[in-house]
mmCIF file of C-alpha atoms and ligand atoms in Angstrom:
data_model
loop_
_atom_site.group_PDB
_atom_site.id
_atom_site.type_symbol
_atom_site.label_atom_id
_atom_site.label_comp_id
_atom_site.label_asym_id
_atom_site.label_seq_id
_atom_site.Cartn_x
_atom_site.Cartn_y
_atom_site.Cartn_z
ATOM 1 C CA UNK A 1 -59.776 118.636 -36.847
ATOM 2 C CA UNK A 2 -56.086 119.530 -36.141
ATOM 3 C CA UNK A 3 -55.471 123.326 -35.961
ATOM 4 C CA UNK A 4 -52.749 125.893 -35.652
ATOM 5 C CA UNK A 5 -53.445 129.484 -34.464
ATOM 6 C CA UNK A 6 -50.484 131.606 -35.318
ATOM 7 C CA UNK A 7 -50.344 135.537 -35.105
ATOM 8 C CA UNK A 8 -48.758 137.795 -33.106
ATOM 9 C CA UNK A 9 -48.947 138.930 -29.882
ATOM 10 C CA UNK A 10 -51.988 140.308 -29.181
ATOM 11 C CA UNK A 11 -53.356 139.371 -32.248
ATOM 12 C CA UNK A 12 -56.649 137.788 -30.346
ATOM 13 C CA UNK A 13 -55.272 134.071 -30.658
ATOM 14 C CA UNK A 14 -56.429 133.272 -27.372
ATOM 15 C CA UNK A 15 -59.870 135.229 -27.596
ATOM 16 C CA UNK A 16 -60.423 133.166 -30.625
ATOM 17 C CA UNK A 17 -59.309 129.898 -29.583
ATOM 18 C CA UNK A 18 -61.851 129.365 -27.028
ATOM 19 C CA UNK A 19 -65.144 129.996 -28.695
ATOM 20 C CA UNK A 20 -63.587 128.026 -32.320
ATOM 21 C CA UNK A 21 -62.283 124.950 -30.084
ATOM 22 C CA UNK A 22 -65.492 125.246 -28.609
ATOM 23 C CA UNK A 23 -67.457 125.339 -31.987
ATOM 24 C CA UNK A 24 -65.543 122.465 -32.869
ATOM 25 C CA UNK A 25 -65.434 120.478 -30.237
ATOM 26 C CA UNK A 26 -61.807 120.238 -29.662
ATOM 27 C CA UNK A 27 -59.471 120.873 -26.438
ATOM 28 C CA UNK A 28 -57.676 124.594 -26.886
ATOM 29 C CA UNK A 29 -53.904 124.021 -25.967
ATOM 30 C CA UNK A 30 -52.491 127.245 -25.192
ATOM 31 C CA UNK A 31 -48.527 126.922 -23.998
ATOM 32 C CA UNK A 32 -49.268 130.023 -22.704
ATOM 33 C CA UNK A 33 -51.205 129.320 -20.311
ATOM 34 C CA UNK A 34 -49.650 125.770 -19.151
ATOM 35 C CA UNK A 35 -46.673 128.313 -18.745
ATOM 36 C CA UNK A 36 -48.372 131.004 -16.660
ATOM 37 C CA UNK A 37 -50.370 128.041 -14.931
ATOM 38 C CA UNK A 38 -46.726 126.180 -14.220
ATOM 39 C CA UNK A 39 -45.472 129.736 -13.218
ATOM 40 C CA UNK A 40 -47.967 130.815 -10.548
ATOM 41 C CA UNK A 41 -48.055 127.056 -9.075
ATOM 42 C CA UNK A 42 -44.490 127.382 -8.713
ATOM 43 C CA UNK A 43 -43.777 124.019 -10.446
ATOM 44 C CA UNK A 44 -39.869 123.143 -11.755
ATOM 45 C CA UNK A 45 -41.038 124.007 -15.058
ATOM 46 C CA UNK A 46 -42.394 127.021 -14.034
ATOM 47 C CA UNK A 47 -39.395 128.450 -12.897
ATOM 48 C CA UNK A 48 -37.679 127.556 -15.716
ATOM 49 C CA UNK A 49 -39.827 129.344 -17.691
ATOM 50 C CA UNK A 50 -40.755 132.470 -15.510
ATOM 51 C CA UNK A 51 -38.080 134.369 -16.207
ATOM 52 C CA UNK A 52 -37.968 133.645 -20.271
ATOM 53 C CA UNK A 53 -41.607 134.811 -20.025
ATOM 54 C CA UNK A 54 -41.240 138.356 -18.140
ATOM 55 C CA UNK A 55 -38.626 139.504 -20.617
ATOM 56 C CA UNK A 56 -40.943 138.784 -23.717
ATOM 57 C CA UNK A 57 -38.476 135.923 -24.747
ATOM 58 C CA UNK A 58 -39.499 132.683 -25.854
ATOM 59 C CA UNK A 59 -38.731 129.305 -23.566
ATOM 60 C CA UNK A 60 -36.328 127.398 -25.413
ATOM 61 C CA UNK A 61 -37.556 124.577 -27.538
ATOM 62 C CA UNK A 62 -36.517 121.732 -25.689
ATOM 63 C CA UNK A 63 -38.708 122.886 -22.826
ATOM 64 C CA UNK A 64 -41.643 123.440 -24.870
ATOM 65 C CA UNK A 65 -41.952 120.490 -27.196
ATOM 66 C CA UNK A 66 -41.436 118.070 -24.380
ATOM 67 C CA UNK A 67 -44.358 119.878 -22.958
ATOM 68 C CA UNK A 68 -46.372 119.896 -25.704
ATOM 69 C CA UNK A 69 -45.812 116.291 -26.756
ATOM 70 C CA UNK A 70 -46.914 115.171 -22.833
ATOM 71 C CA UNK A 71 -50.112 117.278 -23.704
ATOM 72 C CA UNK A 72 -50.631 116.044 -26.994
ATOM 73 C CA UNK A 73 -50.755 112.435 -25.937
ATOM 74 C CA UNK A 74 -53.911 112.755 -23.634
ATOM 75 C CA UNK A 75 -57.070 110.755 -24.675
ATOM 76 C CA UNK A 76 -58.902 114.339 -25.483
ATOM 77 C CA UNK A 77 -57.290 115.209 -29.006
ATOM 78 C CA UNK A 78 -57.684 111.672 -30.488
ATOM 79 C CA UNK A 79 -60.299 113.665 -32.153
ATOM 80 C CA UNK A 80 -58.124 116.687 -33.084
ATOM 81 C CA UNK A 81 -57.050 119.871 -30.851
ATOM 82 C CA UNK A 82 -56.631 123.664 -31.927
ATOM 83 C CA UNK A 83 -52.959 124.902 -30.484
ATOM 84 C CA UNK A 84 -52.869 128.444 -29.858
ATOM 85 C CA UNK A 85 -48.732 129.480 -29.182
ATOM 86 C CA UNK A 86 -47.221 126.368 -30.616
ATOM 87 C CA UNK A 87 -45.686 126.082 -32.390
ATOM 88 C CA UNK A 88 -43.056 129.756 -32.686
ATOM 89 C CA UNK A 89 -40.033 128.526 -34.584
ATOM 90 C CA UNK A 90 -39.674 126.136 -37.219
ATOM 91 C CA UNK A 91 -37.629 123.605 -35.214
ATOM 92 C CA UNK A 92 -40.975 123.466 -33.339
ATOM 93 C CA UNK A 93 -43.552 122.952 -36.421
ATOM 94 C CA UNK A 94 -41.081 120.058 -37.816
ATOM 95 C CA UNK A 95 -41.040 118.404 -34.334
ATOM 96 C CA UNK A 96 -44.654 118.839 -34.899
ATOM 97 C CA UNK A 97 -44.966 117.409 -38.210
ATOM 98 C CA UNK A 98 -42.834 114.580 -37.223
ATOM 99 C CA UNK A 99 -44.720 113.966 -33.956
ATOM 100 C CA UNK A 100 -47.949 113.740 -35.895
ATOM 101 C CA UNK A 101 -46.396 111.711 -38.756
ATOM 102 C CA UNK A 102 -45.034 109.058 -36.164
ATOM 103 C CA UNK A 103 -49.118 108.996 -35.108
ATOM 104 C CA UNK A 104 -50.155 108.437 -38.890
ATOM 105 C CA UNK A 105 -52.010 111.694 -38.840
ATOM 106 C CA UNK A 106 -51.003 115.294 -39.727
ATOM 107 C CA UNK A 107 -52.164 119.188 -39.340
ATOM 108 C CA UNK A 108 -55.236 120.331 -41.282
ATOM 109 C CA UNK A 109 -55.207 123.758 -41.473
ATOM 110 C CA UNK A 110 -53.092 126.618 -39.731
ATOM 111 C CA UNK A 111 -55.175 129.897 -39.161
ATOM 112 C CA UNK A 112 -52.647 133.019 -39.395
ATOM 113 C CA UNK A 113 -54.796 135.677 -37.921
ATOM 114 C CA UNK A 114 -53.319 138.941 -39.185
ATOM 115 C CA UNK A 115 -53.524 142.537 -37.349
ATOM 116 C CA UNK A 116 -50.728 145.561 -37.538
ATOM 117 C CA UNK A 117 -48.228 146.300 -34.337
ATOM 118 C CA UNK A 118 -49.947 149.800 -33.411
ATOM 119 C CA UNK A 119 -53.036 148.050 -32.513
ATOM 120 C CA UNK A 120 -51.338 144.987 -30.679
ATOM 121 C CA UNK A 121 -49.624 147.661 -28.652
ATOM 122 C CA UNK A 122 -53.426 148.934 -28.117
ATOM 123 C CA UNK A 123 -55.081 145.675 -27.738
ATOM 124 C CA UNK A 124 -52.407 144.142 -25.034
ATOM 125 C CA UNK A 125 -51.747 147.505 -23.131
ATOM 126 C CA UNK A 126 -55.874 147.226 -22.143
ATOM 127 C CA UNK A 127 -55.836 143.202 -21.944
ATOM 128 C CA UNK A 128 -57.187 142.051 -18.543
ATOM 129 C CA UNK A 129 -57.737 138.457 -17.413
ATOM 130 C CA UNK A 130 -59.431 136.590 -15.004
ATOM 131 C CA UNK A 131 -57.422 134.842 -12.429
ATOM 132 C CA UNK A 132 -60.398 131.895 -11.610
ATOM 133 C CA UNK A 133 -61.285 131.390 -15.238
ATOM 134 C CA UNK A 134 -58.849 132.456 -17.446
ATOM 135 C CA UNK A 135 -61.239 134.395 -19.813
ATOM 136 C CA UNK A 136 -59.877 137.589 -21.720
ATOM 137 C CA UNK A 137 -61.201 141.145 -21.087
ATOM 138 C CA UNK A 138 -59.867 144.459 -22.669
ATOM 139 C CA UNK A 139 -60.117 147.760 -20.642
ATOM 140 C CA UNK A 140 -61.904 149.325 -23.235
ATOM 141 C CA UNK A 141 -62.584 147.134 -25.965
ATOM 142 C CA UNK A 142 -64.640 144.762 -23.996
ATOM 143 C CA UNK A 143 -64.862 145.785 -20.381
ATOM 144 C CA UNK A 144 -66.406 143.832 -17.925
ATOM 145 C CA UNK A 145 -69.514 145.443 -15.613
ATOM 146 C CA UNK A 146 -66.724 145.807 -12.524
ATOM 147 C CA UNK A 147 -62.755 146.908 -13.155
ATOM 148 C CA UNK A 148 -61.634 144.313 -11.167
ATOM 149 C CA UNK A 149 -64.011 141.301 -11.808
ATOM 150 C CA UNK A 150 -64.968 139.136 -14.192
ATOM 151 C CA UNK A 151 -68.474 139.051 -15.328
ATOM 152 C CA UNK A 152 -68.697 135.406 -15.898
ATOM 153 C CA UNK A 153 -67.318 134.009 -12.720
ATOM 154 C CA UNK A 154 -66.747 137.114 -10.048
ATOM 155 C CA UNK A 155 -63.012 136.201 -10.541
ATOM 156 C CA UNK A 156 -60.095 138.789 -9.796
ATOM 157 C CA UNK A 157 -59.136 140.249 -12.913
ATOM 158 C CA UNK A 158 -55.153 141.054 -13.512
ATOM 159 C CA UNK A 159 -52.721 142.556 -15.761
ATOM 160 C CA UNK A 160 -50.357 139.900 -17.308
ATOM 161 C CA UNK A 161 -46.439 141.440 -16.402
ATOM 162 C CA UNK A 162 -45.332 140.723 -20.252
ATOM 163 C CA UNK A 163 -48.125 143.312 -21.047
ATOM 164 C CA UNK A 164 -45.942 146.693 -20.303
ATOM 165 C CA UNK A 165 -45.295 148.607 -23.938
ATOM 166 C CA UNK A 166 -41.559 147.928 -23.426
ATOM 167 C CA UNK A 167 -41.897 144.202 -23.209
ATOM 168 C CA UNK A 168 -44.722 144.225 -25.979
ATOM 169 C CA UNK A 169 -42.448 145.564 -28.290
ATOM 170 C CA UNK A 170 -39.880 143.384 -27.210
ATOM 171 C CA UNK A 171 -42.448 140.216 -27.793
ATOM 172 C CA UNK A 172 -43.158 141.545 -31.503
ATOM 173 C CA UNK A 173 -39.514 141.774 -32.720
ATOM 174 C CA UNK A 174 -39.172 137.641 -31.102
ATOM 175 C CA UNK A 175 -42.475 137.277 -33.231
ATOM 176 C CA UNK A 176 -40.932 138.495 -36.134
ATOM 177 C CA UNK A 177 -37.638 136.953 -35.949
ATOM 178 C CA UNK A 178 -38.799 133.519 -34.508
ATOM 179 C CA UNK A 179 -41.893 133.144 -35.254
ATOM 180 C CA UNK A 180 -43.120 134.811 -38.573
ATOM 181 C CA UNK A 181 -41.039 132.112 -40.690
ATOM 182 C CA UNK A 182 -43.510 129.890 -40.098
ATOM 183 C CA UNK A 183 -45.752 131.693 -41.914
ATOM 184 C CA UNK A 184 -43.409 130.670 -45.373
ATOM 185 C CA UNK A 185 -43.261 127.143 -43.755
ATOM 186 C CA UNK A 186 -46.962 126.591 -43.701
ATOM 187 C CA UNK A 187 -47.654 128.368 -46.762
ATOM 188 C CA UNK A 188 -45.075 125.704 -48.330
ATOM 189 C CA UNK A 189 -47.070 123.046 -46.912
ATOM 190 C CA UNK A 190 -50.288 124.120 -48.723
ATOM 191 C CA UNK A 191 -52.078 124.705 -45.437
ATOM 192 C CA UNK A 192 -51.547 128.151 -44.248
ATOM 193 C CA UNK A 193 -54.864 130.808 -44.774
ATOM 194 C CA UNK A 194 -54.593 134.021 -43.328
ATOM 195 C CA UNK A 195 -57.386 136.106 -42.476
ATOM 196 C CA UNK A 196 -58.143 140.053 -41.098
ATOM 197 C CA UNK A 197 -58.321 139.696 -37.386
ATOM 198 C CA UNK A 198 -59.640 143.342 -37.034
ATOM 199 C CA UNK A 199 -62.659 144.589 -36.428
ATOM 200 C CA UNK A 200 -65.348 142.812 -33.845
ATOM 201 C CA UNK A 201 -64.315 139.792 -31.974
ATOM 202 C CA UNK A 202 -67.805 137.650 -33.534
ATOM 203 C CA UNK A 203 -66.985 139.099 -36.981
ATOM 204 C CA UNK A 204 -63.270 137.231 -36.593
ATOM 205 C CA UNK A 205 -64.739 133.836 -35.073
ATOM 206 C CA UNK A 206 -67.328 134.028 -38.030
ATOM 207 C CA UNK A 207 -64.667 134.834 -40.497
ATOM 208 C CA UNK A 208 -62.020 131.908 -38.663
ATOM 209 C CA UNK A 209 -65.245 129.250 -38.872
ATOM 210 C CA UNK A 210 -65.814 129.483 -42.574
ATOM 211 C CA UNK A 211 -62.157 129.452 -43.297
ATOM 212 C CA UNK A 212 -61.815 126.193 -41.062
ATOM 213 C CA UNK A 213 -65.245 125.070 -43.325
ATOM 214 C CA UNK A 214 -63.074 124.629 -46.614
ATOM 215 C CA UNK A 215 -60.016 122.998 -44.586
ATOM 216 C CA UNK A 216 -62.501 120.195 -43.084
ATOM 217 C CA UNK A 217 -62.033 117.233 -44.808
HETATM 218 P P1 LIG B 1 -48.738 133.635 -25.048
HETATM 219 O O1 LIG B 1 -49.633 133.674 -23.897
HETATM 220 O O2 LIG B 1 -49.018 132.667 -26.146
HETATM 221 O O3 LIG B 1 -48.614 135.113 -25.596
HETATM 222 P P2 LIG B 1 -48.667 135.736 -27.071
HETATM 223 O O4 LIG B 1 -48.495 134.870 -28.258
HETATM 224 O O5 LIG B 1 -47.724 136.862 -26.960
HETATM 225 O O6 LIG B 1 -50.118 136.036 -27.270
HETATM 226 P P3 LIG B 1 -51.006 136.802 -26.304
HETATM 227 O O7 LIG B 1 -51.594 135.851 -25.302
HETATM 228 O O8 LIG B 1 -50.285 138.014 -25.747
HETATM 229 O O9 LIG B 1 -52.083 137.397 -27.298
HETATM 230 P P4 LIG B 1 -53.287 136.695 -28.042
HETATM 231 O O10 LIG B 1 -52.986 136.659 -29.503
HETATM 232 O O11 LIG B 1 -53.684 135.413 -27.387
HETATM 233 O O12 LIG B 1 -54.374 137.829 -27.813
HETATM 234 P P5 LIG B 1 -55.656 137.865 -26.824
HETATM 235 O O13 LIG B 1 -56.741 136.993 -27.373
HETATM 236 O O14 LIG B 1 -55.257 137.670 -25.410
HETATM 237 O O15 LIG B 1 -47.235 133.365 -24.587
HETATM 238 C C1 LIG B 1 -46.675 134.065 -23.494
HETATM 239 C C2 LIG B 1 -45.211 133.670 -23.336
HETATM 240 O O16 LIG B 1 -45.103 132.238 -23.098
HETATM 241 C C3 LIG B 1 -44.330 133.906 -24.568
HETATM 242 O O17 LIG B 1 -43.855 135.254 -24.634
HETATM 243 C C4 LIG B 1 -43.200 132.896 -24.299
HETATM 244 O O18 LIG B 1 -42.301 133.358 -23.328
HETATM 245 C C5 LIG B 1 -43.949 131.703 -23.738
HETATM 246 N N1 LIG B 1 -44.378 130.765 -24.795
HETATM 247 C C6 LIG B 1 -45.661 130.446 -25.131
HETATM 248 N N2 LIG B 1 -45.677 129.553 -26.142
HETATM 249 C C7 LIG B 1 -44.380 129.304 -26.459
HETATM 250 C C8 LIG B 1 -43.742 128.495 -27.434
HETATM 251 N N3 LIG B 1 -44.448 127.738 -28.303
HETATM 252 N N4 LIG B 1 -42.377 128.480 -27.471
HETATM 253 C C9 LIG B 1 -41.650 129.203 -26.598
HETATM 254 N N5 LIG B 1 -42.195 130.017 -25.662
HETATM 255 C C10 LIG B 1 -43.547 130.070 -25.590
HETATM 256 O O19 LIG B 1 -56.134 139.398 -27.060
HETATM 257 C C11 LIG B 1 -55.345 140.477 -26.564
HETATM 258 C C12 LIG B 1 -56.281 141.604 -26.057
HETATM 259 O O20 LIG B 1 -56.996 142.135 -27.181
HETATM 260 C C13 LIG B 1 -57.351 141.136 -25.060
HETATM 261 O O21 LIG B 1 -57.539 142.110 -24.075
HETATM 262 C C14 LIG B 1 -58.636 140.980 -25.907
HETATM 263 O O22 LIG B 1 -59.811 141.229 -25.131
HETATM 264 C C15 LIG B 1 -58.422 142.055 -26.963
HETATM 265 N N6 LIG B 1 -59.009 141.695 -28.252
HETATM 266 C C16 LIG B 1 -59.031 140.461 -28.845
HETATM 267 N N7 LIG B 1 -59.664 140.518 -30.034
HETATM 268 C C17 LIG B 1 -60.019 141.835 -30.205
HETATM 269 C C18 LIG B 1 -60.704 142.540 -31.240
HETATM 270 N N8 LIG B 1 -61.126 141.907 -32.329
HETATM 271 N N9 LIG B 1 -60.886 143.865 -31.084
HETATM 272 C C19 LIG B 1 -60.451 144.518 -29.966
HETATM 273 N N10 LIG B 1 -59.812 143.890 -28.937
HETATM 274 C C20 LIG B 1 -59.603 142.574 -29.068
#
């Protein structure tokens, strides 16, 4: 299967991405993380992205859908992939669709997981993650059994620098600017369903699974 997360910051994309890819049996490509991964390696296109990132901006499109199309080409999503932060502007989704045309195949569904901005603000001003792992803690939401560790690996946890209020709010007006048209896209493509991402975190992968169920064909 061959899925798009889309939502806003904060919106629990990543939290959901890795148990549904894992449900499913698909890779989770997050260009988040390949950035912050690039970033703290220190790689060329980590510094090109760094400083995009830390203001909340997006990296421009060039940079990203050469990236993603490298990715997308590796023997593990021959059997479909979930992305999770790609694409985030509509010259991205038709590079997309054209990519995917070009490989006789196309997107199945797109999962628009839909939460207001006070409780991004909340959600992303207590987000911790693990610096061995990568797994996704809140302060208070879902604390791990030490402040500073993570639970499933003894990892260090940290505090992600596009996660002050300032730059959050800066991230949600890109999101609704850059990002949210895709929304009208998708929906024009027949293959946009949007569901409540609020409330418990298994309630939302239940709720994401079933929609995914009708989509599967
Ligand atoms: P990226 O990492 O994709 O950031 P984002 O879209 O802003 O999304 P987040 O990772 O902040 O939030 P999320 O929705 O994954 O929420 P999470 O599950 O962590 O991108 C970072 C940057 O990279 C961008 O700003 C841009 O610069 C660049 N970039 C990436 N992709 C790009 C692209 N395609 N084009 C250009 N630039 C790109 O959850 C958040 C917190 O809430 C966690 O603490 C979690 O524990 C908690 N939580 C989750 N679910 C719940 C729940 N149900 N109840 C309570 N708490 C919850």
């Amino acid at each position: 299967m061959r899925v798009v997360l889309v939502g806003p910051p904060g919106a629990g994309k990543g939290t959901q991405a890795q148990f549904v890819a894992s449900h499913l049996s698909i890779p989770k490509i997050s260009t988040g993380d390949i950035f912050r991964d690039n970033v703290s390696h220190g790689t060329a296109l980590g510094r090109r992205a760094q400083a995009y990132m830390e203001r909340g901006d997006l990296v421009p499109d060039e940079v990203t859908i050469a990236m993603v199309t490298d990715r997308l080409q590796d023997d593990d999503t021959q059997a479909g992939f979930l992305l999770d932060g790609f694409p985030r502007t509509v010259p991205q989704a038709e590079t997309l669709k054209k990519m995917l045309s070009a490989w006789e195949t196309r997107l199945d569904v797109v999962l628009e997981l839909v939460v207001d901005d006070d409780e991004v603000v909340r959600r992303l001003s207590g987000r911790r993650t693990c610096r061995r792992c990568g797994r996704v803690w809140h302060a208070l939401f879902d604390p791990p059994a030490h402040v500073d560790a993570c639970d499933d690996c003894g990892g260090q946890l940290f505090q992600r620098d596009d996660d002050r209020e300032q730059t959050i709010r800066h991230r949600l007006e890109v999101y609704q600017e850059q990002t949210s048209p895709l929304v009208a896209f998708y929906a024009d493509e027949g293959i946009l369903l949007g569901i409540d991402a609020t409330g418990p975190v298994d309630e939302i992968t239940e709720r994401a699974l079933s929609a995914l169920r009708r989509f599967n064909r």
